[in-house]
Amino acid sequence: MKKLALHWKIIIGLLLGIIWAYISASFGWSTFTKNWIAPWGEIFINLLKLIAIPLVLFSIIVGISGLSDIKRLGRVGIKTLGIYLLTTVFAVSLGLVLVNVIKPGKYLDENQRIKNRITYELWAQENNIEIKDHRSYLTNPDYTDLVGDASQQYEVEKSLAEVDQDLAKRKQEARRTKEAGPLAFLIDMVPSNIFVSLADNKLMLQIIFFAIFFGVVLLMIDKKKADNVAGIVDGFNEVFLKMVDIVMKAAPFFVFALMAAKLSEMAGDDPKAIQDIIINLGWYSLVVVIGLVFLVFVVYPLIMTRVLKISYTSLFRKISPAQLLAFSSSSSAATLPITMECVNDNLKVPEEVSSFVLPIGATVNMDGTSLYQSIAVIYLAQIHLIDLDMAQQLTIVATATLASIGSAAVPSAGLVMLMIVLDAVGLNPAWIAIIFPVDRILDMMRTVVNVTGDITVSSVIAKSEGFMKK
Ligand code: ASP
């Protein structure tokens, strides 16, 4: 009998995980699931993170020291960043078009929207924020009967925001990013102690910087001595690649555990909660999903099937392990080792390119996140009856692009950075609480887009620079 391909096994694991969560909620087994199944999901993520950092370090050094000339590296680097920026701006613009055309916010009850609008005006008044579209519902005599309700709603919102520690922490995080100077990202990129960077999974850009520096200098020193070092680094690299192989063999089981645990955490012992989460996705989520699906199933394959000269189905067969893992882990950083394996082994993109393009992509290129942020901001404006003008929409393009670059490749990072985008156009950052309930599921999907975007760019770079094997 032919052995079942890995991606099928992972899909089966994923489905079984969903079924298990449903059963577990129906029979009140959520404690069992939490104690005996969830830990396997965590172990899986830990293993992947454990491999990711050394793999990035060693594979970038190996990749660069295998390059014949440094000038080419500079060109490839600039090209990579340029294309990443381009795809992100494209994704944001796609999001804006979708949300402005479909207008998911208009499906909310009109009275509720007016009340929302009044709460917004109260908030703007209290925080000295200028309202760009000048209409006032607060002072309009037609709506006086709604003002009382709205003020009450506003008080509740405010007290909730104060009680919610998580929200306060998130706000602080986002503010810190916003207040940093324009060159702060450069300072953040250059480590003062590489061991500190290696010890923190969030400092991936510092490790990339160090690895590139190390690789380039290796090309500059005496060849005989350089070869000794390169040989050792190459050996280490092989070890970590093999680890990925081994961990992936158990991926279907781990993915089952991840899905079961995550859904059961959301639902507790109430199976209806899972249905509610799915039903309540609503129009807003639908628009986000349309955008994400369009990128994953139309835009990227259109580029990759051309560049790689492979069929649509074969493309997905080759990259689906990385996509499925992105879906179940919600983290591009944790998925990185598998992304690298799929791109090297299945798409035949050489390591010189993938080892460099993919880790950078995982940290800075988030097309799914930027698309989602642009849709979320406009949706939130729509349900508060706020019209954003052209200048504000352009501000969204710029800030969503930057916010997605600044989002860490970990679960929910995009939601936190959304606060910056809201802030930039004078909206209330605390509104992230409104879309919070559906964020987990959208996070899974946008992470698939983030990872697929990186894969696409790596194949474009490999092809255009004449790196492709064969
Ligand atoms: N979870 C996403 C990622 O790791 C980031 C986000 O929250 O949008 O790619």
Short mmCIF file of C-alpha atoms and ligand atoms in Angstrom, two decimals:
data_model
loop_
_atom_site.label_atom_id
_atom_site.label_comp_id
_atom_site.label_asym_id
_atom_site.label_seq_id
_atom_site.Cartn_x
_atom_site.Cartn_y
_atom_site.Cartn_z
CA MET A 1 0.00 0.00 0.00
CA LYS A 2 1.25 3.48 -0.84
CA LYS A 3 2.14 5.46 2.22
CA LEU A 4 -0.09 8.41 3.00
CA ALA A 5 1.68 11.72 2.24
CA LEU A 6 2.62 13.85 5.23
CA HIS A 7 0.24 16.68 4.44
CA TRP A 8 -2.71 14.27 4.45
CA LYS A 9 -1.65 12.91 7.79
CA ILE A 10 -1.44 16.44 9.16
CA ILE A 11 -4.89 17.27 7.78
CA ILE A 12 -6.28 14.14 9.45
CA GLY A 13 -4.60 15.18 12.72
CA LEU A 14 -6.16 18.62 12.41
CA LEU A 15 -9.65 17.27 11.76
CA LEU A 16 -9.38 14.75 14.58
CA GLY A 17 -8.33 17.63 16.83
CA ILE A 18 -11.50 19.56 15.95
CA ILE A 19 -13.64 16.45 16.50
CA TRP A 20 -11.95 15.80 19.81
CA ALA A 21 -12.57 19.37 20.98
CA TYR A 22 -16.23 18.96 20.16
CA ILE A 23 -16.51 15.63 21.99
CA SER A 24 -14.52 16.94 24.91
CA ALA A 25 -16.80 19.97 25.23
CA SER A 26 -19.94 17.81 24.94
CA PHE A 27 -18.89 15.36 27.62
CA GLY A 28 -17.32 17.95 29.93
CA TRP A 29 -13.80 16.60 29.42
CA SER A 30 -12.08 19.95 29.09
CA THR A 31 -9.95 19.36 32.19
CA PHE A 32 -8.75 16.05 30.78
CA THR A 33 -7.95 17.72 27.47
CA LYS A 34 -6.11 20.49 29.26
CA ASN A 35 -4.07 18.13 31.43
CA TRP A 36 -3.34 15.28 29.05
CA ILE A 37 -3.60 16.53 25.48
CA ALA A 38 -2.69 20.22 25.52
CA PRO A 39 0.87 19.62 26.82
CA TRP A 40 1.77 17.74 23.61
CA GLY A 41 0.90 20.79 21.57
CA GLU A 42 3.12 22.91 23.77
CA ILE A 43 5.94 20.38 23.53
CA PHE A 44 5.67 20.56 19.74
CA ILE A 45 5.90 24.35 19.68
CA ASN A 46 8.83 24.22 22.10
CA LEU A 47 10.67 21.73 19.89
CA LEU A 48 10.15 23.90 16.84
CA LYS A 49 11.31 27.02 18.61
CA LEU A 50 14.28 25.13 19.97
CA ILE A 51 15.32 24.27 16.44
CA ALA A 52 14.43 27.62 14.84
CA ILE A 53 17.08 29.84 16.41
CA PRO A 54 20.17 27.68 15.79
CA LEU A 55 18.84 26.74 12.38
CA VAL A 56 18.54 30.38 11.35
CA LEU A 57 22.00 31.15 12.70
CA PHE A 58 23.79 28.23 11.05
CA SER A 59 21.90 28.18 7.80
CA ILE A 60 22.44 31.88 7.10
CA ILE A 61 26.17 31.48 7.72
CA VAL A 62 26.30 28.40 5.48
CA GLY A 63 24.22 30.16 2.83
CA ILE A 64 26.39 33.25 2.74
CA SER A 65 29.72 31.51 2.92
CA GLY A 66 28.58 29.46 -0.08
CA LEU A 67 28.08 32.60 -2.14
CA SER A 68 30.84 33.44 -4.51
CA ASP A 69 30.68 37.20 -4.32
CA ILE A 70 29.58 39.67 -1.69
CA LYS A 71 28.21 42.24 -4.11
CA ARG A 72 25.59 39.79 -5.17
CA LEU A 73 24.54 39.38 -1.57
CA GLY A 74 23.92 43.12 -1.30
CA ARG A 75 21.83 43.07 -4.43
CA VAL A 76 19.81 40.05 -3.32
CA GLY A 77 19.29 41.68 0.07
CA ILE A 78 17.93 44.92 -1.31
CA LYS A 79 15.78 43.07 -3.80
CA THR A 80 14.37 40.85 -1.04
CA LEU A 81 13.41 43.78 1.15
CA GLY A 82 11.96 45.66 -1.85
CA ILE A 83 9.75 42.75 -2.89
CA TYR A 84 8.65 42.16 0.70
CA LEU A 85 7.57 45.78 0.96
CA LEU A 86 5.75 45.57 -2.34
CA THR A 87 3.76 42.46 -1.39
CA THR A 88 2.80 44.01 1.94
CA VAL A 89 1.54 47.23 0.35
CA PHE A 90 -0.38 45.13 -2.17
CA ALA A 91 -2.01 43.14 0.65
CA VAL A 92 -3.01 46.28 2.57
CA SER A 93 -4.50 47.82 -0.56
CA LEU A 94 -6.40 44.62 -1.34
CA GLY A 95 -7.81 44.70 2.17
CA LEU A 96 -8.88 48.33 1.78
CA VAL A 97 -10.63 47.67 -1.51
CA LEU A 98 -12.50 44.66 -0.11
CA VAL A 99 -13.64 46.36 3.06
CA ASN A 100 -14.71 49.54 1.26
CA VAL A 101 -16.64 47.61 -1.36
CA ILE A 102 -18.32 44.98 0.83
CA LYS A 103 -18.75 47.31 3.83
CA PRO A 104 -19.14 44.58 6.47
CA GLY A 105 -19.86 47.20 9.13
CA LYS A 106 -23.14 48.28 7.58
CA TYR A 107 -24.76 44.98 8.54
CA LEU A 108 -24.81 46.00 12.18
CA ASP A 109 -28.11 47.39 13.42
CA GLU A 110 -28.37 51.13 12.64
CA ASN A 111 -29.35 52.17 16.17
CA GLN A 112 -26.41 50.28 17.60
CA ARG A 113 -24.10 52.03 15.18
CA ILE A 114 -25.42 55.43 16.22
CA LYS A 115 -24.87 54.50 19.86
CA ASN A 116 -21.36 53.38 19.00
CA ARG A 117 -20.79 56.66 17.24
CA ILE A 118 -21.87 58.63 20.27
CA THR A 119 -19.52 56.63 22.51
CA TYR A 120 -16.76 57.47 20.04
CA GLU A 121 -17.58 61.17 20.25
CA LEU A 122 -17.54 60.99 24.05
CA TRP A 123 -14.17 59.27 23.94
CA ALA A 124 -12.75 61.81 21.46
CA GLN A 125 -14.00 64.65 23.63
CA GLU A 126 -12.42 63.22 26.73
CA ASN A 127 -9.11 62.60 25.00
CA ASN A 128 -8.98 65.82 22.96
CA ILE A 129 -9.04 64.02 19.66
CA GLU A 130 -10.23 65.88 16.63
CA ILE A 131 -13.03 64.15 14.74
CA LYS A 132 -12.30 64.45 11.03
CA ASP A 133 -15.78 63.94 9.60
CA HIS A 134 -17.19 66.75 11.77
CA ARG A 135 -20.79 65.45 12.01
CA SER A 136 -21.97 65.29 15.58
CA TYR A 137 -24.49 62.74 16.75
CA LEU A 138 -23.96 63.72 20.34
CA THR A 139 -25.44 67.18 19.88
CA ASN A 140 -27.96 66.29 17.18
CA PRO A 141 -31.50 66.61 18.67
CA ASP A 142 -32.73 63.65 16.55
CA TYR A 143 -30.63 61.29 18.60
CA THR A 144 -31.06 62.66 22.11
CA ASP A 145 -32.94 59.55 23.21
CA LEU A 146 -29.91 57.42 22.30
CA VAL A 147 -27.40 59.57 24.16
CA GLY A 148 -28.33 58.19 27.58
CA ASP A 149 -27.85 54.56 26.45
CA ALA A 150 -24.64 55.46 24.68
CA SER A 151 -23.18 57.19 27.73
CA GLN A 152 -23.93 54.10 29.76
CA GLN A 153 -22.28 51.92 27.14
CA TYR A 154 -19.27 54.22 27.19
CA GLU A 155 -18.92 53.97 30.97
CA VAL A 156 -19.03 50.16 30.75
CA GLU A 157 -16.43 50.15 27.98
CA LYS A 158 -14.19 52.40 30.01
CA SER A 159 -14.40 50.36 33.18
CA LEU A 160 -13.83 47.16 31.21
CA ALA A 161 -10.74 48.64 29.60
CA GLU A 162 -9.42 49.58 33.03
CA VAL A 163 -10.07 46.19 34.55
CA ASP A 164 -8.64 44.32 31.62
CA GLN A 165 -5.00 43.92 32.60
CA ASP A 166 -4.21 42.28 29.32
CA LEU A 167 -5.48 45.23 27.38
CA ALA A 168 -3.45 47.63 29.51
CA LYS A 169 -0.33 45.56 28.92
CA ARG A 170 -0.99 45.43 25.21
CA LYS A 171 -1.54 49.16 25.08
CA GLN A 172 1.77 49.75 26.75
CA GLU A 173 3.55 47.43 24.33
CA ALA A 174 2.07 49.21 21.32
CA ARG A 175 2.82 52.63 22.77
CA ARG A 176 6.44 51.75 23.31
CA THR A 177 6.79 50.86 19.64
CA LYS A 178 5.08 54.06 18.62
CA GLU A 179 7.17 56.34 20.77
CA ALA A 180 10.50 54.98 19.58
CA GLY A 181 12.44 57.24 17.17
CA PRO A 182 12.61 56.65 13.42
CA LEU A 183 15.89 54.76 13.56
CA ALA A 184 14.93 52.67 16.57
CA PHE A 185 14.50 49.60 14.40
CA LEU A 186 18.16 49.85 13.32
CA ILE A 187 19.32 50.08 16.91
CA ASP A 188 17.14 47.11 17.76
CA MET A 189 18.68 45.13 14.94
CA VAL A 190 22.28 45.38 16.11
CA PRO A 191 22.90 43.18 19.15
CA SER A 192 25.31 44.21 21.87
CA ASN A 193 25.64 40.64 23.05
CA ILE A 194 24.86 37.77 20.72
CA PHE A 195 24.25 35.33 23.57
CA VAL A 196 21.48 37.53 24.89
CA SER A 197 19.90 37.57 21.43
CA LEU A 198 20.21 33.82 21.12
CA ALA A 199 18.46 33.44 24.44
CA ASP A 200 15.37 35.33 23.33
CA ASN A 201 13.21 34.03 20.50
CA LYS A 202 11.90 37.52 19.87
CA LEU A 203 15.28 38.84 18.81
CA MET A 204 15.42 37.04 15.49
CA LEU A 205 16.50 40.13 13.53
CA GLN A 206 19.56 40.50 15.74
CA ILE A 207 20.51 36.92 15.07
CA ILE A 208 20.03 37.45 11.35
CA PHE A 209 22.25 40.52 11.51
CA PHE A 210 24.96 38.63 13.39
CA ALA A 211 24.79 35.64 11.05
CA ILE A 212 25.09 37.82 7.94
CA PHE A 213 28.00 39.71 9.47
CA PHE A 214 29.71 36.44 10.43
CA GLY A 215 29.10 34.90 6.99
CA VAL A 216 30.42 37.93 5.14
CA VAL A 217 33.57 38.12 7.27
CA LEU A 218 34.11 34.42 6.70
CA LEU A 219 34.37 35.23 2.99
CA MET A 220 36.99 37.88 3.73
CA ILE A 221 39.48 35.92 5.83
CA ASP A 222 42.14 33.44 4.77
CA LYS A 223 40.42 30.66 2.83
CA LYS A 224 42.05 27.77 4.67
CA LYS A 225 41.02 29.06 8.06
CA ALA A 226 37.58 29.99 6.81
CA ASP A 227 37.02 26.50 5.46
CA ASN A 228 37.64 25.02 8.91
CA VAL A 229 34.93 27.17 10.45
CA ALA A 230 32.54 26.72 7.53
CA GLY A 231 32.91 22.93 7.80
CA ILE A 232 31.89 22.96 11.44
CA VAL A 233 28.97 25.32 10.89
CA ASP A 234 27.82 23.17 7.99
CA GLY A 235 27.91 20.09 10.25
CA PHE A 236 25.80 21.83 12.89
CA ASN A 237 23.39 22.94 10.21
CA GLU A 238 22.91 19.35 9.06
CA VAL A 239 22.17 18.26 12.62
CA PHE A 240 19.40 20.83 13.02
CA LEU A 241 17.95 20.03 9.61
CA LYS A 242 17.77 16.40 10.62
CA MET A 243 16.00 17.40 13.83
CA VAL A 244 13.32 19.08 11.74
CA ASP A 245 12.89 15.83 9.82
CA ILE A 246 12.45 13.84 12.98
CA VAL A 247 10.02 16.26 14.61
CA MET A 248 7.97 16.42 11.42
CA LYS A 249 7.40 12.67 11.52
CA ALA A 250 5.32 13.20 14.63
CA ALA A 251 3.68 16.39 13.35
CA PRO A 252 0.24 14.84 12.66
CA PHE A 253 -0.09 13.80 16.29
CA PHE A 254 1.21 17.11 17.59
CA VAL A 255 -1.15 19.04 15.33
CA PHE A 256 -4.05 16.99 16.69
CA ALA A 257 -3.04 17.99 20.21
CA LEU A 258 -2.65 21.66 19.26
CA MET A 259 -6.06 21.89 17.62
CA ALA A 260 -7.85 19.94 20.34
CA ALA A 261 -6.30 22.06 23.05
CA LYS A 262 -6.86 25.41 21.40
CA LEU A 263 -10.50 24.82 20.52
CA SER A 264 -11.30 23.29 23.85
CA GLU A 265 -9.68 26.25 25.58
CA MET A 266 -12.05 28.54 23.68
CA ALA A 267 -15.12 26.40 24.29
CA GLY A 268 -14.63 25.03 27.80
CA ASP A 269 -17.35 22.48 28.49
CA ASP A 270 -19.93 24.03 26.21
CA PRO A 271 -20.06 22.61 22.66
CA LYS A 272 -22.36 25.47 21.62
CA ALA A 273 -19.49 27.86 22.24
CA ILE A 274 -17.58 26.33 19.32
CA GLN A 275 -20.61 26.81 17.07
CA ASP A 276 -21.02 30.35 18.35
CA ILE A 277 -17.42 31.18 17.61
CA ILE A 278 -17.91 29.94 14.06
CA ILE A 279 -21.31 31.62 13.54
CA ASN A 280 -20.29 34.89 15.16
CA LEU A 281 -17.43 35.20 12.74
CA GLY A 282 -19.84 37.41 10.87
CA TRP A 283 -19.31 39.75 7.99
CA TYR A 284 -16.09 41.22 9.25
CA SER A 285 -14.39 37.84 9.43
CA LEU A 286 -15.85 36.88 6.09
CA VAL A 287 -14.16 39.85 4.41
CA VAL A 288 -10.83 39.03 6.10
CA VAL A 289 -11.18 35.39 5.02
CA ILE A 290 -12.02 36.37 1.42
CA GLY A 291 -8.87 38.48 1.24
CA LEU A 292 -6.67 35.80 2.81
CA VAL A 293 -8.09 33.02 0.65
CA PHE A 294 -7.60 35.13 -2.46
CA LEU A 295 -3.92 35.62 -1.62
CA VAL A 296 -3.25 31.97 -0.76
CA PHE A 297 -5.23 30.32 -3.54
CA VAL A 298 -5.01 32.84 -6.37
CA VAL A 299 -2.26 35.46 -6.11
CA TYR A 300 0.64 33.40 -4.73
CA PRO A 301 -0.01 30.26 -6.82
CA LEU A 302 -0.30 32.43 -9.93
CA ILE A 303 3.22 33.68 -9.28
CA MET A 304 4.73 30.42 -8.07
CA THR A 305 3.33 28.09 -10.73
CA ARG A 306 4.80 30.44 -13.36
CA VAL A 307 8.15 30.90 -11.66
CA LEU A 308 8.66 27.28 -10.65
CA LYS A 309 6.92 25.74 -13.65
CA ILE A 310 4.90 23.30 -11.58
CA SER A 311 1.19 22.58 -11.50
CA TYR A 312 -1.24 24.09 -9.00
CA THR A 313 -1.83 20.81 -7.17
CA SER A 314 1.80 19.88 -7.07
CA LEU A 315 2.61 23.30 -5.63
CA PHE A 316 0.23 22.77 -2.73
CA ARG A 317 1.47 19.23 -2.18
CA LYS A 318 4.95 20.65 -1.78
CA ILE A 319 4.19 23.56 0.53
CA SER A 320 1.16 22.36 2.48
CA PRO A 321 3.12 20.93 5.44
CA ALA A 322 4.36 24.47 6.19
CA GLN A 323 0.91 25.95 5.61
CA LEU A 324 -0.83 23.43 7.87
CA LEU A 325 1.69 23.99 10.57
CA ALA A 326 1.29 27.76 10.30
CA PHE A 327 -2.44 27.22 10.68
CA SER A 328 -2.17 25.07 13.77
CA SER A 329 0.58 27.06 15.50
CA SER A 330 -0.40 30.66 14.57
CA SER A 331 3.27 31.51 14.51
CA SER A 332 5.47 32.09 11.47
CA ALA A 333 8.54 31.89 13.68
CA ALA A 334 7.66 28.44 15.01
CA THR A 335 6.84 27.30 11.47
CA LEU A 336 10.15 28.56 10.07
CA PRO A 337 12.10 25.27 10.26
CA ILE A 338 9.38 23.49 8.29
CA THR A 339 9.06 26.36 5.82
CA MET A 340 12.78 26.08 5.16
CA GLU A 341 12.54 22.35 4.68
CA CYS A 342 9.61 22.60 2.24
CA VAL A 343 11.31 25.33 0.23
CA ASN A 344 14.70 23.57 0.02
CA ASP A 345 13.65 19.98 -0.43
CA ASN A 346 10.35 20.29 -2.27
CA LEU A 347 10.57 23.50 -4.25
CA LYS A 348 14.30 23.03 -4.82
CA VAL A 349 15.15 26.59 -3.92
CA PRO A 350 18.83 26.45 -2.94
CA GLU A 351 19.88 27.14 0.60
CA GLU A 352 21.92 30.21 -0.39
CA VAL A 353 18.61 31.94 -1.04
CA SER A 354 16.16 30.32 1.36
CA SER A 355 18.41 30.50 4.40
CA PHE A 356 18.53 34.23 3.99
CA VAL A 357 15.18 35.17 2.51
CA LEU A 358 12.94 33.03 4.74
CA PRO A 359 14.11 34.07 8.23
CA ILE A 360 13.92 37.73 7.22
CA GLY A 361 10.49 37.11 5.72
CA ALA A 362 9.24 35.36 8.84
CA THR A 363 10.11 38.43 10.88
CA VAL A 364 9.22 41.32 8.59
CA ASN A 365 6.96 40.12 5.80
CA MET A 366 3.39 39.63 6.98
CA ASP A 367 0.97 40.06 4.12
CA GLY A 368 -1.85 38.33 5.97
CA THR A 369 -1.38 40.49 9.03
CA SER A 370 -1.31 43.74 7.07
CA LEU A 371 -4.40 42.79 5.06
CA TYR A 372 -6.24 41.90 8.24
CA GLN A 373 -5.22 45.14 9.95
CA SER A 374 -6.49 47.33 7.14
CA ILE A 375 -9.83 45.51 7.09
CA ALA A 376 -10.18 45.57 10.87
CA VAL A 377 -9.59 49.33 11.15
CA ILE A 378 -12.11 50.25 8.48
CA TYR A 379 -14.64 47.77 9.86
CA LEU A 380 -14.33 49.26 13.32
CA ALA A 381 -14.78 52.72 11.82
CA GLN A 382 -17.85 51.50 9.91
CA ILE A 383 -19.61 50.12 12.97
CA HIS A 384 -19.02 53.46 14.67
CA LEU A 385 -20.43 55.37 11.69
CA ILE A 386 -17.12 57.08 11.04
CA ASP A 387 -16.18 58.03 7.49
CA LEU A 388 -12.47 57.95 6.86
CA ASP A 389 -11.25 60.27 4.14
CA MET A 390 -8.62 59.52 1.50
CA ALA A 391 -5.78 60.92 3.61
CA GLN A 392 -6.79 58.70 6.52
CA GLN A 393 -7.00 55.65 4.27
CA LEU A 394 -3.50 56.38 2.97
CA THR A 395 -2.33 56.72 6.56
CA ILE A 396 -3.75 53.24 7.10
CA VAL A 397 -1.71 51.90 4.16
CA ALA A 398 1.46 53.35 5.67
CA THR A 399 0.85 52.39 9.28
CA ALA A 400 -0.53 48.92 8.57
CA THR A 401 2.58 48.24 6.46
CA LEU A 402 4.85 49.37 9.29
CA ALA A 403 2.76 47.68 11.98
CA SER A 404 2.89 44.36 10.16
CA ILE A 405 6.66 44.68 9.80
CA GLY A 406 6.85 45.41 13.51
CA SER A 407 4.58 42.51 14.50
CA ALA A 408 6.46 39.61 16.03
CA ALA A 409 5.94 36.26 14.33
CA VAL A 410 3.99 34.88 17.27
CA PRO A 411 0.28 34.35 18.00
CA SER A 412 -1.85 37.53 18.35
CA ALA A 413 1.01 39.90 17.54
CA GLY A 414 -1.00 41.44 14.71
CA LEU A 415 -3.86 42.27 17.07
CA VAL A 416 -1.55 44.16 19.42
CA MET A 417 -0.03 46.18 16.61
CA LEU A 418 -3.49 46.99 15.31
CA MET A 419 -3.67 49.51 18.16
CA ILE A 420 -1.02 51.61 16.45
CA VAL A 421 -3.03 51.72 13.24
CA LEU A 422 -6.19 52.71 15.12
CA ASP A 423 -4.29 55.36 16.98
CA ALA A 424 -2.81 56.78 13.77
CA VAL A 425 -6.22 57.66 12.37
CA GLY A 426 -7.68 58.98 15.62
CA LEU A 427 -9.71 55.90 16.58
CA ASN A 428 -9.89 54.27 19.99
CA PRO A 429 -7.18 51.57 20.39
CA ALA A 430 -9.31 49.81 23.01
CA TRP A 431 -11.64 48.70 20.21
CA ILE A 432 -9.42 45.70 19.61
CA ALA A 433 -11.56 44.19 22.36
CA ILE A 434 -14.51 44.16 19.94
CA ILE A 435 -12.84 41.87 17.44
CA PHE A 436 -10.90 39.91 20.02
CA PRO A 437 -13.34 36.95 20.23
CA VAL A 438 -12.76 35.94 16.62
CA ASP A 439 -9.11 36.87 16.47
CA ARG A 440 -7.68 33.47 17.27
CA ILE A 441 -9.18 31.83 14.21
CA LEU A 442 -8.26 34.72 11.93
CA ASP A 443 -4.75 34.61 13.37
CA MET A 444 -4.40 31.00 12.25
CA MET A 445 -5.44 31.94 8.74
CA ARG A 446 -3.33 35.07 8.40
CA THR A 447 -0.28 33.14 9.58
CA VAL A 448 -0.80 30.75 6.62
CA VAL A 449 -0.75 33.79 4.33
CA ASN A 450 2.34 35.21 6.03
CA VAL A 451 4.23 31.97 5.52
CA THR A 452 3.01 31.45 1.95
CA GLY A 453 4.05 35.02 1.09
CA ASP A 454 7.59 34.30 2.30
CA ILE A 455 7.72 31.10 0.27
CA THR A 456 6.55 32.96 -2.84
CA VAL A 457 9.17 35.68 -2.49
CA SER A 458 11.95 33.16 -1.90
CA SER A 459 11.10 31.37 -5.13
CA VAL A 460 10.90 34.64 -7.06
CA ILE A 461 14.32 35.71 -5.78
CA ALA A 462 15.86 32.32 -6.50
CA LYS A 463 14.53 32.31 -10.03
CA SER A 464 15.36 35.90 -10.90
CA GLU A 465 18.88 35.60 -9.56
CA GLY A 466 19.50 32.41 -11.50
CA PHE A 467 19.87 30.30 -8.36
CA MET A 468 17.41 27.56 -9.17
CA LYS A 469 18.70 23.99 -9.12
CA LYS A 470 18.15 21.89 -12.24
N1 ASP B 1 0.56 35.13 14.19
C1 ASP B 1 1.08 35.87 13.08
C2 ASP B 1 2.39 35.24 12.64
O1 ASP B 1 3.11 34.68 13.40
C3 ASP B 1 1.27 37.31 13.39
C4 ASP B 1 -0.08 37.95 13.63
O2 ASP B 1 -0.57 37.93 14.76
O3 ASP B 1 -0.69 38.46 12.67
O4 ASP B 1 2.73 35.29 11.48
#
